[in-house]
Amino acid sequence: MKVNNFVYYNPTKIYFGNEQLIHLSEEVKKYGDKAILIYGGGSIKKTGFYDKIMKVLGDANIQVSECAGIEPNPQYTSVNRAAKISRDNDCNVIIAVGGGSVIDAAKVVAQAHFYEGDCWDLVTKKVDEPRALPLIVLPTMASAGSENDAWAVISNADTNEKLDPWHPGYQPTVAFIDPEITYTVGKYQTAVGVADIFSHIMEIRYFVKDHKIEFVSEMMEVMAKNVVKYGTIAVNEPENVEARQNLSWISAMITGGIMDVGVVQDMALHMTEYGIAAFYEISHGHGIAILFPRWMQYILSEETASVFYHFGQEVFCIEKGLKAIDGAQKTIEALGDWLYHQMGLESRLSAFGVEETKLHDMAVKATENCGGVLHSLTTLTTEDVENIFKMCL
Amino acid sequence: MKVNNFVYYNPTKIYFGNEQLIHLSEEVKKYGDKAILIYGGGSIKKTGFYDKIMKVLGDANIQVSECAGIEPNPQYTSVNRAAKISRDNDCNVIIAVGGGSVIDAAKVVAQAHFYEGDCWDLVTKKVDEPRALPLIVLPTMASAGSENDAWAVISNADTNEKLDPWHPGYQPTVAFIDPEITYTVGKYQTAVGVADIFSHIMEIRYFVKDHKIEFVSEMMEVMAKNVVKYGTIAVNEPENVEARQNLSWISAMITGGIMDVGVVQDMALHMTEYGIAAFYEISHGHGIAILFPRWMQYILSEETASVFYHFGQEVFCIEKGLKAIDGAQKTIEALGDWLYHQMGLESRLSAFGVEETKLHDMAVKATENCGGVLHSLTTLTTEDVENIFKMCL
């Protein structure tokens, strides 16, 4: 089968490993000597990572302005605040330290630095600003893979919207990925990060209808199998270096483009999860984890069974030789067992206070930016999404 | 096991698929309007590819100077000739159309454009020239993967040397990879190209001593398995689009850096093959194909057996449950069967006129740039290399 034509381009330079921080100042100085440091709730101060970064920058006489307090599901208001600090201090390079939320916010700050209006204009694509400051990112957990792509997810609490714009200026210039930094990520955050990585492989790039290059699909099976293996290890042994380096590198590789070749991403589950996040405080990866097996169950049919069963054999070692529908069922059960028992994630939306009366509104929210229909292996209407939510209650 | 620290950076923009040539002129015009077109023996004229390229460039009013006649195992004299044409015509972008030899030559031309002396000074690193013209490459076969890396292999018939310098300026700016262009590559050239791709995975990146990230090794097994599968198909069905697109994308991906993570490349077989090429006209990929199973046989031991057997299970479906040494032996036989029977490659150096009296000189040549010792899974002295040559006679 002929694959769709595609363009592959990823200019992000990645330093991988510990002790790479010594190269931070030389990278900053390629672009200037006034940096804005963007981070979240301050856990980088507790772990000592903040001090290490400030020492490297201070030793190189780099002037640092700061914007702390980027929230999970980052708000456009935080982007506006950071962009103002960046402009007011004539910053010429952005340094983002944190999880996907901090990095996503920093991406839009890089662009908003050049736009004095409300950054929501940029997020909604009402305005285009082609310029962006160079962006250096230091991810502190393996999860979104935002350190190696040009997507940003930004929320607007005023309009109850969560959008995911793509812009070439959002591609990080340099990323420092230190798996050992993620030792301090707790059991729960590790688990939801792992669920997010898993969905980036399986939902967004593997369970799609497009013609793919066969070996690329097989490489995704290898990645998913290792996410299952090392995800479980990392949850139980936070300082297992092999587990952390596998997860860190997989999360970056999967978003970096090499697995996208010819694939048209539809992100049905991600869109569905946005319907939850619009109304409830629930971590993105956890929402995905609750949805994934139920989505598979809902769309299980003669048509999808063989795809699910093949995946189960490769990733969960489901025995060969079963009828496709039985193998698929065992696959779904194995996925649920991994997420809810081995990884210890709560399996029900009701545990987060989600009420049945809200499910319809959530489903409308999930599909409204996609013309009321989500695509992946099958088509999901708003009603389908509501039915999947019911299975998750 | 902790992986070595590494830096990953690959800014080459790749257009993949047919009908992408329409983007050639827009890419050229980012850098200028005077291009030098570098190619080989003229097969691109027979296939009509030359006319298509010239039409796209002509329609965009791009002035084209030409340098034809780059030979297999490109000579430094050809690089000097092309660089002079480029300088004399004030070219500001280089377009290379052909196999790895043409692309390798063009890489050094990009740098030599700025250096009026002998390009051999650059190849030997006697002189550094940090500047390089932007380089746009259009590979016509799947083989060296030169379209996606910063290595160039250049020969010097005067000194009987073949060197492989790396320089950041050698990284192609843009690559147009059209698997359907490779339909016209004949059975023999397809087979030697496939052998070269295979060695770039297995020899250079897989059979190494370093600590690797586990899933990356597993992805290499996936790639190698698909090279075996689709290599055999492409040799027998030259217009099988699936085979050609798998081979084209694997050859580019394997050299692009994602499989290098933490690996120190030693290239024992590549160096050994240079010992052949220094004295005999034999295609690089074919030399590798003759050497590979004999090298495995020569270094087979209790220590290497389990590595070879695991590889055999993953790539050649060798049955599980054997003693490691027996499984490794079956793996070596399967590799030989694939290369010499299914792919139809001659298995003996003597068929190319290689004489036993020359083997010592060849072995000295192979090891002399590496202090007399080659490294990979084991250490090979000059005497070891000569012994391997004897097995290949």
Tab-separated table of N, CA and C in Angstrom, chain B residues 273-367:
chain	number	residue	atom	x	y	z
B	273	GLU	N	36.187	-3.311	4.814
B	273	GLU	CA	35.803	-3.201	3.394
B	273	GLU	C	36.645	-2.142	2.690
B	274	TYR	N	37.025	-1.086	3.394
B	274	TYR	CA	37.884	-0.077	2.774
B	274	TYR	C	39.208	-0.702	2.339
B	275	GLY	N	39.642	-1.726	3.073
B	275	GLY	CA	40.860	-2.442	2.685
B	275	GLY	C	40.714	-3.142	1.345
B	276	ILE	N	39.507	-3.591	1.045
B	276	ILE	CA	39.254	-4.185	-0.279
B	276	ILE	C	39.210	-3.084	-1.336
B	277	ALA	N	38.422	-2.055	-1.041
B	277	ALA	CA	38.179	-1.008	-2.035
B	277	ALA	C	39.451	-0.243	-2.395
B	278	ALA	N	40.415	-0.258	-1.501
B	278	ALA	CA	41.660	0.459	-1.788
B	278	ALA	C	42.399	-0.177	-2.960
B	279	PHE	N	42.142	-1.456	-3.236
B	279	PHE	CA	42.893	-2.159	-4.279
B	279	PHE	C	42.034	-2.722	-5.404
B	280	TYR	N	40.743	-2.888	-5.158
B	280	TYR	CA	39.899	-3.540	-6.166
B	280	TYR	C	38.622	-2.740	-6.404
B	281	GLU	N	38.141	-2.801	-7.620
B	281	GLU	CA	36.874	-2.155	-7.980
B	281	GLU	C	35.736	-3.075	-7.564
B	282	ILE	N	35.212	-2.840	-6.414
B	282	ILE	CA	34.084	-3.665	-5.966
B	282	ILE	C	33.155	-2.768	-5.175
B	283	SER	N	31.882	-2.882	-5.465
B	283	SER	CA	30.907	-1.987	-4.854
B	283	SER	C	30.945	-2.128	-3.330
B	284	HIS	N	30.838	-0.984	-2.650
B	284	HIS	CA	30.917	-0.951	-1.179
B	284	HIS	C	29.950	-1.944	-0.532
B	285	GLY	N	28.698	-1.897	-0.961
B	285	GLY	CA	27.699	-2.782	-0.373
B	285	GLY	C	28.000	-4.247	-0.627
B	286	HIS	N	28.574	-4.528	-1.775
B	286	HIS	CA	28.905	-5.920	-2.092
B	286	HIS	C	30.079	-6.402	-1.231
B	287	GLY	N	31.053	-5.525	-1.054
B	287	GLY	CA	32.161	-5.886	-0.163
B	287	GLY	C	31.667	-6.213	1.242
B	288	ILE	N	30.756	-5.388	1.734
B	288	ILE	CA	30.157	-5.612	3.052
B	288	ILE	C	29.415	-6.949	3.081
B	289	ALA	N	28.678	-7.227	2.010
B	289	ALA	CA	27.888	-8.469	1.956
B	289	ALA	C	28.787	-9.697	2.011
B	290	ILE	N	29.935	-9.626	1.344
B	290	ILE	CA	30.870	-10.757	1.361
B	290	ILE	C	31.472	-10.928	2.754
B	291	LEU	N	31.756	-9.821	3.399
B	291	LEU	CA	32.428	-9.867	4.703
B	291	LEU	C	31.516	-10.282	5.863
B	292	PHE	N	30.262	-9.845	5.822
B	292	PHE	CA	29.429	-9.879	7.032
B	292	PHE	C	29.318	-11.274	7.664
B	293	PRO	N	28.869	-12.310	6.909
B	293	PRO	CA	28.729	-13.622	7.573
B	293	PRO	C	30.077	-14.202	7.997
B	294	ARG	N	31.132	-13.909	7.234
B	294	ARG	CA	32.451	-14.440	7.589
B	294	ARG	C	32.984	-13.775	8.853
B	295	TRP	N	32.730	-12.471	8.968
B	295	TRP	CA	33.117	-11.768	10.193
B	295	TRP	C	32.404	-12.378	11.408
B	296	MET	N	31.092	-12.624	11.254
B	296	MET	CA	30.342	-13.231	12.360
B	296	MET	C	30.923	-14.605	12.710
B	297	GLN	N	31.223	-15.381	11.674
B	297	GLN	CA	31.781	-16.717	11.906
B	297	GLN	C	33.116	-16.617	12.641
B	298	TYR	N	33.930	-15.652	12.223
B	298	TYR	CA	35.270	-15.512	12.789
B	298	TYR	C	35.225	-15.128	14.269
B	299	ILE	N	34.281	-14.279	14.630
B	299	ILE	CA	34.250	-13.829	16.037
B	299	ILE	C	33.247	-14.623	16.874
B	300	LEU	N	32.655	-15.667	16.276
B	300	LEU	CA	31.690	-16.474	17.032
B	300	LEU	C	32.379	-17.141	18.232
B	301	SER	N	31.793	-16.954	19.393
B	301	SER	CA	32.353	-17.519	20.634
B	301	SER	C	31.205	-17.647	21.630
B	302	GLU	N	31.505	-18.214	22.777
B	302	GLU	CA	30.480	-18.282	23.825
B	302	GLU	C	29.944	-16.888	24.139
B	303	GLU	N	30.848	-15.906	24.040
B	303	GLU	CA	30.485	-14.529	24.400
B	303	GLU	C	29.558	-13.882	23.365
B	304	THR	N	29.853	-14.091	22.090
B	304	THR	CA	29.060	-13.424	21.046
B	304	THR	C	27.842	-14.245	20.634
B	305	ALA	N	27.839	-15.543	20.948
B	305	ALA	CA	26.790	-16.432	20.435
B	305	ALA	C	25.383	-15.960	20.807
B	306	SER	N	25.207	-15.539	22.062
B	306	SER	CA	23.849	-15.185	22.481
B	306	SER	C	23.360	-13.916	21.776
B	307	VAL	N	24.280	-12.987	21.518
B	307	VAL	CA	23.906	-11.773	20.782
B	307	VAL	C	23.481	-12.134	19.356
B	308	PHE	N	24.280	-12.981	18.704
B	308	PHE	CA	23.961	-13.375	17.329
B	308	PHE	C	22.648	-14.173	17.269
B	309	TYR	N	22.466	-15.058	18.246
B	309	TYR	CA	21.264	-15.903	18.230
B	309	TYR	C	20.014	-15.057	18.450
B	310	HIS	N	20.094	-14.115	19.376
B	310	HIS	CA	18.938	-13.234	19.604
B	310	HIS	C	18.579	-12.477	18.319
B	311	PHE	N	19.607	-11.948	17.692
B	311	PHE	CA	19.424	-11.247	16.414
B	311	PHE	C	18.783	-12.182	15.375
B	312	GLY	N	19.251	-13.424	15.320
B	312	GLY	CA	18.700	-14.396	14.367
B	312	GLY	C	17.229	-14.680	14.614
B	313	GLN	N	16.856	-14.764	15.878
B	313	GLN	CA	15.445	-15.007	16.204
B	313	GLN	C	14.565	-13.839	15.755
B	314	GLU	N	15.052	-12.628	16.002
B	314	GLU	CA	14.236	-11.450	15.699
B	314	GLU	C	14.185	-11.141	14.211
B	315	VAL	N	15.297	-11.367	13.513
B	315	VAL	CA	15.396	-10.898	12.128
B	315	VAL	C	15.197	-12.026	11.111
B	316	PHE	N	15.658	-13.237	11.439
B	316	PHE	CA	15.537	-14.347	10.484
B	316	PHE	C	14.614	-15.459	10.993
B	317	CYS	N	13.867	-15.173	12.069
B	317	CYS	CA	12.916	-16.149	12.603
B	317	CYS	C	13.564	-17.494	12.896
B	318	ILE	N	14.801	-17.494	13.369
B	318	ILE	CA	15.437	-18.738	13.797
B	318	ILE	C	14.665	-19.266	15.014
B	319	GLU	N	14.447	-20.576	15.051
B	319	GLU	CA	13.639	-21.159	16.127
B	319	GLU	C	14.245	-20.866	17.504
B	320	LYS	N	13.367	-20.760	18.490
B	320	LYS	CA	13.814	-20.517	19.862
B	320	LYS	C	14.218	-21.843	20.517
B	321	GLY	N	14.922	-21.756	21.652
B	321	GLY	CA	15.187	-22.947	22.453
B	321	GLY	C	16.457	-23.715	22.100
B	322	LEU	N	17.220	-23.214	21.136
B	322	LEU	CA	18.477	-23.892	20.790
B	322	LEU	C	19.566	-23.483	21.774
B	323	LYS	N	20.659	-24.249	21.763
B	323	LYS	CA	21.839	-23.771	22.473
B	323	LYS	C	22.330	-22.520	21.745
B	324	ALA	N	22.855	-21.558	22.485
B	324	ALA	CA	23.213	-20.269	21.878
B	324	ALA	C	24.153	-20.459	20.691
B	325	ILE	N	25.135	-21.333	20.837
B	325	ILE	CA	26.134	-21.476	19.781
B	325	ILE	C	25.498	-22.068	18.514
B	326	ASP	N	24.556	-22.978	18.702
B	326	ASP	CA	23.873	-23.560	17.541
B	326	ASP	C	22.942	-22.543	16.888
B	327	GLY	N	22.249	-21.771	17.727
B	327	GLY	CA	21.368	-20.744	17.190
B	327	GLY	C	22.150	-19.689	16.423
B	328	ALA	N	23.326	-19.340	16.954
B	328	ALA	CA	24.174	-18.354	16.275
B	328	ALA	C	24.643	-18.899	14.928
B	329	GLN	N	24.990	-20.181	14.904
B	329	GLN	CA	25.439	-20.789	13.648
B	329	GLN	C	24.319	-20.757	12.609
B	330	LYS	N	23.108	-21.079	13.044
B	330	LYS	CA	21.968	-21.026	12.118
B	330	LYS	C	21.718	-19.596	11.638
B	331	THR	N	21.959	-18.633	12.503
B	331	THR	CA	21.777	-17.225	12.143
B	331	THR	C	22.762	-16.836	11.039
B	332	ILE	N	24.012	-17.242	11.218
B	332	ILE	CA	25.037	-16.914	10.224
B	332	ILE	C	24.686	-17.556	8.877
B	333	GLU	N	24.199	-18.786	8.936
B	333	GLU	CA	23.806	-19.464	7.694
B	333	GLU	C	22.612	-18.762	7.041
B	334	ALA	N	21.664	-18.322	7.853
B	334	ALA	CA	20.492	-17.634	7.303
B	334	ALA	C	20.895	-16.310	6.645
B	335	LEU	N	21.834	-15.603	7.267
B	335	LEU	CA	22.308	-14.341	6.686
B	335	LEU	C	22.987	-14.604	5.338
B	336	GLY	N	23.840	-15.624	5.303
B	336	GLY	CA	24.506	-15.974	4.042
B	336	GLY	C	23.512	-16.405	2.973
B	337	ASP	N	22.532	-17.198	3.378
B	337	ASP	CA	21.517	-17.651	2.418
B	337	ASP	C	20.765	-16.468	1.829
B	338	TRP	N	20.437	-15.524	2.700
B	338	TRP	CA	19.710	-14.338	2.221
B	338	TRP	C	20.579	-13.539	1.244
B	339	LEU	N	21.797	-13.230	1.628
B	339	LEU	CA	22.645	-12.372	0.792
B	339	LEU	C	23.033	-13.057	-0.526
B	340	TYR	N	23.449	-14.315	-0.442
B	340	TYR	CA	24.064	-14.959	-1.606
B	340	TYR	C	23.059	-15.722	-2.469
B	341	HIS	N	21.939	-16.149	-1.892
B	341	HIS	CA	20.966	-16.887	-2.696
B	341	HIS	C	19.729	-16.047	-2.990
B	342	GLN	N	19.049	-15.578	-1.930
B	342	GLN	CA	17.824	-14.818	-2.187
B	342	GLN	C	18.119	-13.476	-2.882
B	343	MET	N	19.184	-12.829	-2.464
B	343	MET	CA	19.528	-11.532	-3.067
B	343	MET	C	20.453	-11.711	-4.269
B	344	GLY	N	20.997	-12.878	-4.419
B	344	GLY	CA	21.763	-13.192	-5.630
B	344	GLY	C	23.155	-12.576	-5.708
B	345	LEU	N	23.735	-12.237	-4.560
B	345	LEU	CA	25.066	-11.623	-4.606
B	345	LEU	C	26.180	-12.683	-4.600
B	346	GLU	N	27.168	-12.510	-5.453
B	346	GLU	CA	28.365	-13.351	-5.454
B	346	GLU	C	28.969	-13.341	-4.047
B	347	SER	N	29.436	-14.497	-3.580
B	347	SER	CA	29.856	-14.589	-2.185
B	347	SER	C	31.375	-14.587	-1.989
B	348	ARG	N	32.145	-14.574	-3.078
B	348	ARG	CA	33.595	-14.776	-2.928
B	348	ARG	C	34.407	-13.611	-3.499
B	349	LEU	N	35.401	-13.184	-2.783
B	349	LEU	CA	36.283	-12.116	-3.277
B	349	LEU	C	37.041	-12.555	-4.525
B	350	SER	N	37.376	-13.848	-4.618
B	350	SER	CA	38.162	-14.328	-5.768
B	350	SER	C	37.434	-14.069	-7.089
B	351	ALA	N	36.115	-14.020	-7.047
B	351	ALA	CA	35.359	-13.739	-8.275
B	351	ALA	C	35.664	-12.337	-8.805
B	352	PHE	N	36.209	-11.487	-7.945
B	352	PHE	CA	36.568	-10.125	-8.372
B	352	PHE	C	38.066	-9.998	-8.632
B	353	GLY	N	38.744	-11.147	-8.702
B	353	GLY	CA	40.171	-11.129	-9.008
B	353	GLY	C	41.065	-10.861	-7.806
B	354	VAL	N	40.470	-10.890	-6.620
B	354	VAL	CA	41.294	-10.675	-5.430
B	354	VAL	C	42.218	-11.887	-5.244
B	355	GLU	N	43.502	-11.607	-5.043
B	355	GLU	CA	44.468	-12.699	-4.906
B	355	GLU	C	44.969	-12.804	-3.471
B	356	GLU	N	45.304	-14.024	-3.104
B	356	GLU	CA	45.724	-14.283	-1.726
B	356	GLU	C	46.961	-13.465	-1.349
B	357	THR	N	47.827	-13.245	-2.315
B	357	THR	CA	49.069	-12.514	-2.031
B	357	THR	C	48.811	-11.055	-1.645
B	358	LYS	N	47.625	-10.574	-1.960
B	358	LYS	CA	47.309	-9.163	-1.689
B	358	LYS	C	46.636	-8.978	-0.318
B	359	LEU	N	46.227	-10.068	0.300
B	359	LEU	CA	45.380	-9.954	1.498
B	359	LEU	C	46.080	-9.228	2.649
B	360	HIS	N	47.372	-9.450	2.773
B	360	HIS	CA	48.070	-8.782	3.871
B	360	HIS	C	48.057	-7.258	3.684
B	361	ASP	N	48.375	-6.824	2.473
B	361	ASP	CA	48.347	-5.378	2.204
B	361	ASP	C	46.959	-4.793	2.456
B	362	MET	N	45.947	-5.528	2.052
B	362	MET	CA	44.566	-5.071	2.269
B	362	MET	C	44.274	-4.930	3.769
B	363	ALA	N	44.740	-5.883	4.541
B	363	ALA	CA	44.496	-5.849	5.991
B	363	ALA	C	45.235	-4.687	6.651
B	364	VAL	N	46.458	-4.439	6.175
B	364	VAL	CA	47.217	-3.297	6.701
B	364	VAL	C	46.473	-2.011	6.394
B	365	LYS	N	45.982	-1.900	5.147
B	365	LYS	CA	45.240	-0.699	4.735
B	365	LYS	C	43.978	-0.517	5.588
B	366	ALA	N	43.305	-1.618	5.890
B	366	ALA	CA	42.043	-1.560	6.646
B	366	ALA	C	42.249	-1.038	8.064
B	367	THR	N	43.384	-1.350	8.644
B	367	THR	CA	43.574	-1.027	10.064
B	367	THR	C	44.489	0.167	10.317
